[in-house]
């Protein structure tokens, strides 16, 4: 290690420590929760469903705008709630809210019902966005299985994506039998995710979330942690590229890209399935990328690969576009778990983890909202190609700025969190070589 900058050291190999029975239980229940909580059966049909319910395009997209704003506003209080009552309790609350949210359109299939539905979805997802990752990270640490976090995070995401691929094609036939079926099944899935959360073990120590200071004091404390930890702020900024590119491409630009390439709408579902499978494969095996690059560099390389894949769509025909979209999604699958672990590792000891992860989510979604507005302007002007090339250029500039900040500022990277087993060995005088 001589001559290397300490804060750029590679992470230990994933999966080196044998899994305990407790760790296996946590991982299995987390997989079940992530799969069921995020299994929104109505996703492929919600636009047509709302149109059939009598909503205009202005009302539909207006609700979407309100949803994004609400998500950002809910993130800070829900992160604080998670750090006060514990991540596990916050996950329970999120599952209850999500169950009720999916029933709103069934009980009130009108503008008010859909608005309540999306506001409750924003609340339920914000309750779990930071808490789920914080719980998994702390729970595996408590079991001495820190080096399994990356695979566990990726596997949970991959299983959720695979479930969508299998379930979404069934939505059409099921709606023919009963029109509200997608929303009823989504509510049932959310209720089943609550069962998984109820079975999660209670965490001791820092993971309990038992804080007694004032809410505003805790919020200020979380922001001070970001200000005092340049490394944490740096990895949060770096992650913006991954989230924004994936969100804008897979949600806002997916159909416009296919339409621009002349791919018929009847094939869009098949392309979506192929793209989702590619992301699931990448998310399931982030360790395939090996250890030759440090995590910060790895995320930068993957972000650039995502940007180049998008820009490359402008150079080929329909088949090339589909192939590059699949490549983009596979790279996204690799990048998400690595970035998530990088941020978790950067959280200072004793800091409110769920709140800080919510801060990261706010930054991501705020930037995404701005980019969505810009994307709409590009598309209105018929400048799809320029949008994709400019996205690649901006991503490259952000990655360059991040690494210049590392080289010039040299922010101190926290020591990697040691497992409970290592801490015990050091206590009794048998610490492993580091």
Short mmCIF file of C-alpha atoms in Angstrom, two decimals:
data_model
loop_
_atom_site.label_atom_id
_atom_site.label_comp_id
_atom_site.label_asym_id
_atom_site.label_seq_id
_atom_site.Cartn_x
_atom_site.Cartn_y
_atom_site.Cartn_z
CA UNK A 1 0.00 0.00 0.00
CA UNK A 2 3.04 2.30 0.11
CA UNK A 3 2.61 5.42 -1.97
CA UNK A 4 -1.16 5.10 -2.26
CA UNK A 5 -3.58 7.68 -0.96
CA UNK A 6 -5.30 6.08 2.09
CA UNK A 7 -8.82 7.24 1.23
CA UNK A 8 -8.62 5.59 -2.21
CA UNK A 9 -7.91 2.09 -1.01
CA UNK A 10 -9.94 -0.74 -2.46
CA UNK A 11 -12.73 -2.36 -0.53
CA UNK A 12 -12.25 -5.89 0.83
CA UNK A 13 -13.48 -8.76 -1.28
CA UNK A 14 -17.20 -9.31 -1.14
CA UNK A 15 -18.49 -12.43 0.53
CA UNK A 16 -15.23 -13.37 2.32
CA UNK A 17 -16.89 -13.76 5.74
CA UNK A 18 -19.21 -16.79 6.15
CA UNK A 19 -22.86 -15.82 6.62
CA UNK A 20 -24.43 -16.47 10.01
CA UNK A 21 -27.97 -17.75 10.35
CA UNK A 22 -29.04 -14.27 11.48
CA UNK A 23 -27.47 -12.62 8.43
CA UNK A 24 -29.16 -15.13 6.11
CA UNK A 25 -32.50 -14.34 7.72
CA UNK A 26 -32.00 -10.59 7.34
CA UNK A 27 -31.01 -10.94 3.68
CA UNK A 28 -33.94 -13.25 2.86
CA UNK A 29 -36.49 -10.99 4.55
CA UNK A 30 -34.98 -7.90 2.92
CA UNK A 31 -35.23 -9.60 -0.48
CA UNK A 32 -38.89 -10.37 0.16
CA UNK A 33 -39.65 -6.85 1.35
CA UNK A 34 -37.91 -5.13 -1.57
CA UNK A 35 -39.59 -7.41 -4.13
CA UNK A 36 -43.12 -7.07 -2.75
CA UNK A 37 -43.00 -3.41 -1.72
CA UNK A 38 -41.84 -2.27 -5.16
CA UNK A 39 -44.06 -4.63 -7.18
CA UNK A 40 -46.44 -2.04 -8.65
CA UNK A 41 -48.67 -4.03 -10.98
CA UNK A 42 -50.32 -0.85 -12.29
CA UNK A 43 -47.10 0.72 -13.60
CA UNK A 44 -47.46 -0.34 -17.29
CA UNK A 45 -51.10 0.78 -17.51
CA UNK A 46 -51.57 3.71 -15.13
CA UNK A 47 -51.60 6.33 -17.91
CA UNK A 48 -54.29 4.55 -19.94
CA UNK A 49 -56.16 3.67 -16.72
CA UNK A 50 -56.37 7.32 -15.72
CA UNK A 51 -57.41 8.35 -19.24
CA UNK A 52 -60.23 5.81 -19.14
CA UNK A 53 -61.25 7.21 -15.75
CA UNK A 54 -61.81 10.59 -17.41
CA UNK A 55 -58.60 12.45 -16.52
CA UNK A 56 -57.05 14.76 -19.10
CA UNK A 57 -53.36 14.79 -20.01
CA UNK A 58 -52.94 18.04 -18.07
CA UNK A 59 -54.40 16.42 -14.96
CA UNK A 60 -52.32 13.25 -15.33
CA UNK A 61 -49.00 15.05 -15.76
CA UNK A 62 -49.98 17.60 -13.13
CA UNK A 63 -50.35 14.78 -10.62
CA UNK A 64 -46.92 13.48 -11.63
CA UNK A 65 -45.37 16.90 -11.00
CA UNK A 66 -47.03 17.06 -7.58
CA UNK A 67 -45.71 13.55 -6.86
CA UNK A 68 -42.06 14.52 -7.49
CA UNK A 69 -42.39 17.67 -5.36
CA UNK A 70 -44.08 15.75 -2.56
CA UNK A 71 -41.37 13.07 -2.63
CA UNK A 72 -38.66 15.69 -2.08
CA UNK A 73 -40.64 17.36 0.72
CA UNK A 74 -41.32 14.06 2.49
CA UNK A 75 -37.69 12.87 2.40
CA UNK A 76 -36.29 14.98 5.27
CA UNK A 77 -39.06 14.33 7.85
CA UNK A 78 -39.22 10.62 7.02
CA UNK A 79 -35.43 10.29 7.35
CA UNK A 80 -35.63 11.98 10.74
CA UNK A 81 -38.49 9.69 11.73
CA UNK A 82 -36.41 6.64 10.82
CA UNK A 83 -33.53 7.81 13.00
CA UNK A 84 -35.90 8.51 15.91
CA UNK A 85 -38.11 5.40 15.90
CA UNK A 86 -35.73 2.97 14.19
CA UNK A 87 -35.41 1.91 10.57
CA UNK A 88 -37.44 -1.27 11.09
CA UNK A 89 -40.43 0.64 12.48
CA UNK A 90 -40.15 3.12 9.62
CA UNK A 91 -40.27 0.26 7.11
CA UNK A 92 -43.43 -1.02 8.80
CA UNK A 93 -45.05 2.40 8.50
CA UNK A 94 -44.04 2.63 4.85
CA UNK A 95 -45.61 -0.75 4.05
CA UNK A 96 -48.89 0.26 5.73
CA UNK A 97 -49.00 3.57 3.85
CA UNK A 98 -48.20 1.85 0.53
CA UNK A 99 -51.00 -0.68 1.05
CA UNK A 100 -53.52 2.10 1.64
CA UNK A 101 -52.13 4.13 -1.28
CA UNK A 102 -52.75 1.35 -3.79
CA UNK A 103 -56.37 1.00 -2.65
CA UNK A 104 -57.18 4.70 -3.16
CA UNK A 105 -57.90 4.43 -6.93
CA UNK A 106 -60.13 1.41 -6.30
CA UNK A 107 -62.23 3.28 -3.75
CA UNK A 108 -62.19 6.59 -5.65
CA UNK A 109 -61.36 6.23 -9.38
CA UNK A 110 -61.34 9.98 -10.09
CA UNK A 111 -58.89 12.91 -9.96
CA UNK A 112 -59.02 13.15 -6.17
CA UNK A 113 -58.48 9.43 -5.76
CA UNK A 114 -55.45 9.37 -8.07
CA UNK A 115 -53.97 12.48 -6.43
CA UNK A 116 -54.31 10.90 -2.98
CA UNK A 117 -52.86 7.69 -4.43
CA UNK A 118 -49.67 9.36 -5.70
CA UNK A 119 -49.24 11.53 -2.60
CA UNK A 120 -49.47 8.42 -0.43
CA UNK A 121 -47.06 6.57 -2.76
CA UNK A 122 -44.58 9.44 -2.28
CA UNK A 123 -44.99 9.20 1.50
CA UNK A 124 -44.65 5.41 1.56
CA UNK A 125 -41.58 5.35 -0.67
CA UNK A 126 -39.89 8.18 1.21
CA UNK A 127 -40.44 6.31 4.49
CA UNK A 128 -38.45 3.39 3.11
CA UNK A 129 -35.95 4.99 0.69
CA UNK A 130 -33.26 5.61 3.32
CA UNK A 131 -34.50 3.32 6.06
CA UNK A 132 -34.28 0.10 4.01
CA UNK A 133 -30.65 0.61 3.06
CA UNK A 134 -29.74 1.83 6.56
CA UNK A 135 -31.38 -1.21 8.20
CA UNK A 136 -29.68 -3.71 5.89
CA UNK A 137 -26.28 -2.07 6.37
CA UNK A 138 -26.57 -1.97 10.19
CA UNK A 139 -28.11 -5.42 10.46
CA UNK A 140 -25.33 -7.09 8.47
CA UNK A 141 -22.75 -5.20 10.52
CA UNK A 142 -24.36 -6.51 13.71
CA UNK A 143 -23.98 -10.04 12.31
CA UNK A 144 -20.33 -9.46 11.31
CA UNK A 145 -21.24 -9.73 7.62
CA UNK A 146 -20.34 -6.27 6.33
CA UNK A 147 -18.64 -7.66 3.22
CA UNK A 148 -21.93 -9.23 2.08
CA UNK A 149 -23.76 -5.90 1.87
CA UNK A 150 -22.95 -5.19 -1.77
CA UNK A 151 -24.25 -8.55 -2.99
CA UNK A 152 -27.31 -8.36 -0.72
CA UNK A 153 -28.25 -4.90 -2.00
CA UNK A 154 -27.79 -5.96 -5.62
CA UNK A 155 -29.65 -9.25 -5.25
CA UNK A 156 -32.67 -7.55 -3.69
CA UNK A 157 -32.84 -5.10 -6.60
CA UNK A 158 -32.39 -7.88 -9.16
CA UNK A 159 -35.17 -10.01 -7.68
CA UNK A 160 -37.53 -7.02 -7.72
CA UNK A 161 -36.77 -6.35 -11.38
CA UNK A 162 -37.19 -10.03 -12.29
CA UNK A 163 -40.59 -10.10 -10.57
CA UNK A 164 -41.72 -7.13 -12.66
CA UNK A 165 -40.67 -8.87 -15.87
CA UNK A 166 -42.74 -11.92 -14.93
CA UNK A 167 -45.80 -10.08 -13.57
CA UNK A 168 -46.29 -7.12 -15.89
CA UNK A 169 -47.28 -9.23 -18.95
CA UNK A 170 -50.17 -10.62 -16.87
CA UNK A 171 -51.70 -7.19 -16.24
CA UNK A 172 -53.65 -7.02 -19.51
CA UNK A 173 -55.43 -10.40 -19.17
CA UNK A 174 -56.14 -9.74 -15.49
CA UNK A 175 -57.68 -6.34 -16.26
CA UNK A 176 -59.97 -8.03 -18.78
CA UNK A 177 -61.38 -10.04 -15.87
CA UNK A 178 -61.58 -7.12 -13.44
CA UNK A 179 -60.47 -3.60 -14.27
CA UNK A 180 -59.12 -2.58 -10.80
CA UNK A 181 -57.01 -5.78 -10.53
CA UNK A 182 -53.58 -4.06 -10.94
CA UNK A 183 -54.26 -1.80 -7.97
CA UNK A 184 -55.71 -4.58 -5.83
CA UNK A 185 -52.68 -6.80 -6.52
CA UNK A 186 -50.32 -3.90 -5.75
CA UNK A 187 -52.06 -3.42 -2.41
CA UNK A 188 -51.81 -7.15 -1.69
CA UNK A 189 -48.09 -7.09 -2.51
CA UNK A 190 -47.51 -4.13 -0.19
CA UNK A 191 -49.43 -5.91 2.58
CA UNK A 192 -47.25 -8.99 2.08
CA UNK A 193 -44.15 -6.79 2.35
CA UNK A 194 -45.41 -5.74 5.79
CA UNK A 195 -45.29 -9.41 6.84
CA UNK A 196 -41.61 -9.54 5.86
CA UNK A 197 -40.85 -6.38 7.85
CA UNK A 198 -42.66 -7.68 10.92
CA UNK A 199 -40.31 -10.69 10.90
CA UNK A 200 -37.12 -8.60 10.71
CA UNK A 201 -35.03 -8.78 13.91
CA UNK A 202 -34.73 -5.75 16.15
CA UNK A 203 -31.36 -4.02 16.01
CA UNK A 204 -29.38 -3.04 19.08
CA UNK A 205 -27.13 -0.02 19.57
CA UNK A 206 -27.04 2.58 16.81
CA UNK A 207 -29.64 0.79 14.74
CA UNK A 208 -32.47 1.24 17.23
CA UNK A 209 -33.04 4.84 16.23
CA UNK A 210 -33.84 5.86 19.79
CA UNK A 211 -32.96 9.58 19.66
CA UNK A 212 -34.40 12.12 22.06
CA UNK A 213 -33.08 15.44 20.75
CA UNK A 214 -35.35 17.85 18.90
CA UNK A 215 -36.26 17.24 15.27
CA UNK A 216 -34.75 20.49 14.02
CA UNK A 217 -31.61 19.85 16.05
CA UNK A 218 -31.27 16.43 14.42
CA UNK A 219 -31.82 17.90 10.94
CA UNK A 220 -29.16 20.53 11.57
CA UNK A 221 -26.85 17.83 12.92
CA UNK A 222 -27.27 15.76 9.75
CA UNK A 223 -26.42 18.74 7.55
CA UNK A 224 -23.38 19.48 9.73
CA UNK A 225 -22.19 15.91 9.15
CA UNK A 226 -22.36 16.53 5.40
CA UNK A 227 -20.49 19.82 5.73
CA UNK A 228 -17.79 18.33 7.96
CA UNK A 229 -17.34 15.25 5.77
CA UNK A 230 -16.20 16.33 2.30
CA UNK A 231 -15.87 12.67 1.32
CA UNK A 232 -19.57 12.03 2.04
CA UNK A 233 -20.61 15.11 0.08
CA UNK A 234 -18.36 14.03 -2.78
CA UNK A 235 -19.82 10.53 -3.15
CA UNK A 236 -23.35 11.97 -2.91
CA UNK A 237 -22.62 14.33 -5.79
CA UNK A 238 -21.06 11.52 -7.80
CA UNK A 239 -24.18 9.38 -7.36
CA UNK A 240 -26.39 12.07 -8.90
CA UNK A 241 -25.21 11.04 -12.38
CA UNK A 242 -26.19 7.38 -11.91
CA UNK A 243 -29.65 8.15 -10.53
CA UNK A 244 -30.47 10.98 -12.94
CA UNK A 245 -29.34 9.17 -16.08
CA UNK A 246 -31.20 5.98 -15.15
CA UNK A 247 -34.38 7.76 -14.11
CA UNK A 248 -34.54 10.08 -17.12
CA UNK A 249 -33.74 7.31 -19.61
CA UNK A 250 -35.90 4.54 -18.19
CA UNK A 251 -38.94 6.69 -17.34
CA UNK A 252 -38.99 9.98 -19.25
CA UNK A 253 -37.05 9.17 -22.43
CA UNK A 254 -37.71 5.45 -22.90
CA UNK A 255 -40.72 5.71 -25.21
CA UNK A 256 -39.57 8.92 -26.95
CA UNK A 257 -36.29 7.17 -27.87
CA UNK A 258 -38.13 4.15 -29.29
CA UNK A 259 -40.57 6.34 -31.19
CA UNK A 260 -37.72 8.45 -32.55
CA UNK A 261 -36.09 5.24 -33.81
CA UNK A 262 -39.29 4.17 -35.54
CA UNK A 263 -39.91 1.18 -33.26
CA UNK A 264 -43.67 0.41 -33.24
CA UNK A 265 -45.57 0.84 -29.98
CA UNK A 266 -46.65 -2.80 -30.05
CA UNK A 267 -42.99 -3.74 -29.45
CA UNK A 268 -42.36 -1.33 -26.59
CA UNK A 269 -43.45 -3.86 -23.97
CA UNK A 270 -41.01 -6.47 -25.26
CA UNK A 271 -38.18 -3.93 -25.30
CA UNK A 272 -39.03 -2.89 -21.74
CA UNK A 273 -38.88 -6.53 -20.64
CA UNK A 274 -35.47 -7.02 -22.30
CA UNK A 275 -34.11 -3.84 -20.74
CA UNK A 276 -35.39 -4.85 -17.29
CA UNK A 277 -33.79 -8.31 -17.57
CA UNK A 278 -30.46 -6.67 -18.48
CA UNK A 279 -30.63 -4.46 -15.39
CA UNK A 280 -31.58 -7.40 -13.18
CA UNK A 281 -28.54 -9.38 -14.35
CA UNK A 282 -26.23 -6.45 -13.60
CA UNK A 283 -27.79 -5.77 -10.19
CA UNK A 284 -27.51 -9.41 -9.17
CA UNK A 285 -23.77 -9.63 -9.80
CA UNK A 286 -21.97 -6.31 -9.14
CA UNK A 287 -19.00 -8.36 -7.87
CA UNK A 288 -18.37 -9.53 -11.45
CA UNK A 289 -16.56 -6.25 -12.00
CA UNK A 290 -13.76 -7.43 -9.72
CA UNK A 291 -11.47 -5.35 -7.53
CA UNK A 292 -9.06 -3.81 -10.03
CA UNK A 293 -10.73 -0.39 -9.69
CA UNK A 294 -11.53 1.42 -6.47
CA UNK A 295 -15.27 1.97 -5.75
CA UNK A 296 -15.16 5.72 -6.46
CA UNK A 297 -13.40 5.14 -9.78
CA UNK A 298 -15.72 2.24 -10.59
CA UNK A 299 -18.84 4.37 -10.18
CA UNK A 300 -17.29 7.07 -12.38
CA UNK A 301 -16.45 4.57 -15.12
CA UNK A 302 -19.94 3.09 -14.98
CA UNK A 303 -21.53 6.56 -15.09
CA UNK A 304 -19.50 7.41 -18.19
CA UNK A 305 -20.47 4.06 -19.76
CA UNK A 306 -24.15 4.90 -19.18
CA UNK A 307 -23.71 8.33 -20.78
CA UNK A 308 -21.82 6.94 -23.78
CA UNK A 309 -24.50 4.27 -24.29
CA UNK A 310 -27.17 6.96 -24.48
CA UNK A 311 -25.15 9.13 -26.86
CA UNK A 312 -24.43 6.10 -29.07
CA UNK A 313 -28.16 5.64 -29.70
CA UNK A 314 -27.99 8.64 -32.05
CA UNK A 315 -25.48 6.89 -34.32
CA UNK A 316 -27.31 3.66 -35.17
CA UNK A 317 -30.67 2.23 -36.18
CA UNK A 318 -33.49 0.59 -34.19
CA UNK A 319 -31.63 -2.66 -33.35
CA UNK A 320 -28.56 -0.72 -32.23
CA UNK A 321 -30.78 1.48 -30.06
CA UNK A 322 -32.33 -1.56 -28.36
CA UNK A 323 -28.91 -3.12 -27.79
CA UNK A 324 -27.55 0.10 -26.31
CA UNK A 325 -30.60 0.50 -24.06
CA UNK A 326 -29.96 -3.02 -22.76
CA UNK A 327 -26.29 -2.17 -22.22
CA UNK A 328 -27.29 1.03 -20.44
CA UNK A 329 -29.60 -0.90 -18.10
CA UNK A 330 -27.01 -3.61 -17.37
CA UNK A 331 -24.47 -0.94 -16.42
CA UNK A 332 -27.14 0.74 -14.26
CA UNK A 333 -27.67 -2.57 -12.49
CA UNK A 334 -23.95 -2.81 -11.72
CA UNK A 335 -23.69 0.81 -10.58
CA UNK A 336 -26.58 1.09 -8.09
CA UNK A 337 -25.34 -1.37 -5.41
CA UNK A 338 -21.75 -0.11 -5.65
CA UNK A 339 -22.84 3.52 -5.26
CA UNK A 340 -25.17 2.59 -2.39
CA UNK A 341 -22.36 0.87 -0.51
CA UNK A 342 -19.99 3.76 -1.20
CA UNK A 343 -22.42 6.23 0.39
CA UNK A 344 -23.12 3.95 3.38
CA UNK A 345 -19.39 3.49 3.99
CA UNK A 346 -18.94 7.28 3.87
CA UNK A 347 -21.47 7.97 6.65
CA UNK A 348 -19.46 9.01 9.76
CA UNK A 349 -19.79 6.82 12.89
CA UNK A 350 -22.72 7.89 15.04
CA UNK A 351 -24.30 9.99 12.30
CA UNK A 352 -28.05 9.61 11.55
CA UNK A 353 -27.69 7.19 8.65
CA UNK A 354 -31.30 7.15 7.42
CA UNK A 355 -31.50 10.95 7.48
CA UNK A 356 -28.27 11.29 5.49
CA UNK A 357 -29.47 8.75 2.93
CA UNK A 358 -32.67 10.80 2.62
CA UNK A 359 -30.54 13.90 1.99
CA UNK A 360 -28.85 12.02 -0.85
CA UNK A 361 -32.25 11.05 -2.26
CA UNK A 362 -33.42 14.68 -2.13
CA UNK A 363 -30.35 15.80 -4.08
CA UNK A 364 -30.90 13.07 -6.67
CA UNK A 365 -34.57 13.80 -7.20
CA UNK A 366 -34.15 17.57 -7.21
CA UNK A 367 -31.57 17.31 -10.00
CA UNK A 368 -33.79 14.80 -11.79
CA UNK A 369 -36.71 17.24 -11.66
CA UNK A 370 -34.59 19.97 -13.25
CA UNK A 371 -33.29 17.61 -15.94
CA UNK A 372 -36.85 16.47 -16.70
CA UNK A 373 -37.86 20.07 -17.39
CA UNK A 374 -34.84 20.51 -19.67
CA UNK A 375 -35.59 17.21 -21.41
CA UNK A 376 -39.14 18.40 -22.13
CA UNK A 377 -37.75 21.56 -23.74
CA UNK A 378 -35.33 19.55 -25.91
CA UNK A 379 -38.08 17.17 -27.04
CA UNK A 380 -40.50 20.01 -27.78
CA UNK A 381 -37.83 21.50 -30.06
CA UNK A 382 -37.23 18.13 -31.77
CA UNK A 383 -33.64 17.93 -30.47
CA UNK A 384 -33.49 14.38 -29.12
CA UNK A 385 -29.95 13.78 -30.42
CA UNK A 386 -28.66 16.99 -28.85
CA UNK A 387 -30.23 16.01 -25.52
CA UNK A 388 -28.43 12.66 -25.45
CA UNK A 389 -25.06 14.13 -26.44
CA UNK A 390 -25.34 16.98 -23.94
CA UNK A 391 -26.24 14.49 -21.20
CA UNK A 392 -23.05 12.57 -21.95
CA UNK A 393 -20.98 15.77 -21.91
CA UNK A 394 -22.41 16.95 -18.58
CA UNK A 395 -21.85 13.51 -17.02
CA UNK A 396 -18.22 13.54 -18.16
CA UNK A 397 -17.75 17.03 -16.69
CA UNK A 398 -19.23 15.98 -13.32
CA UNK A 399 -17.00 12.89 -13.11
CA UNK A 400 -13.94 14.96 -13.99
CA UNK A 401 -14.84 17.51 -11.30
CA UNK A 402 -15.26 14.76 -8.70
CA UNK A 403 -11.83 13.28 -9.37
CA UNK A 404 -10.17 16.70 -9.51
CA UNK A 405 -11.68 17.38 -6.09
CA UNK A 406 -10.18 14.11 -4.85
CA UNK A 407 -6.72 14.91 -6.21
CA UNK A 408 -6.67 18.57 -5.15
CA UNK A 409 -8.69 18.57 -1.93
CA UNK A 410 -7.81 15.04 -0.79
CA UNK A 411 -10.88 14.66 1.46
CA UNK A 412 -10.34 12.13 4.21
CA UNK A 413 -12.15 8.90 3.61
CA UNK A 414 -13.49 7.17 6.74
CA UNK A 415 -12.00 3.81 7.57
CA UNK A 416 -14.12 0.97 6.23
CA UNK A 417 -16.54 -0.21 8.89
CA UNK A 418 -15.19 -3.28 10.57
CA UNK A 419 -17.31 -6.30 11.28
CA UNK A 420 -18.40 -7.23 14.79
CA UNK A 421 -16.12 -10.26 14.53
CA UNK A 422 -13.07 -8.09 13.80
CA UNK A 423 -13.91 -5.71 16.65
CA UNK A 424 -14.20 -8.62 19.05
CA UNK A 425 -10.88 -10.09 17.90
CA UNK A 426 -9.17 -6.73 18.45
CA UNK A 427 -10.67 -6.48 21.91
CA UNK A 428 -9.21 -9.83 22.99
CA UNK A 429 -5.88 -9.08 21.37
CA UNK A 430 -6.21 -11.15 18.21
CA UNK A 431 -6.98 -8.55 15.59
CA UNK A 432 -6.49 -9.75 12.01
CA UNK A 433 -3.75 -8.04 9.98
CA UNK A 434 -4.98 -4.86 8.22
#
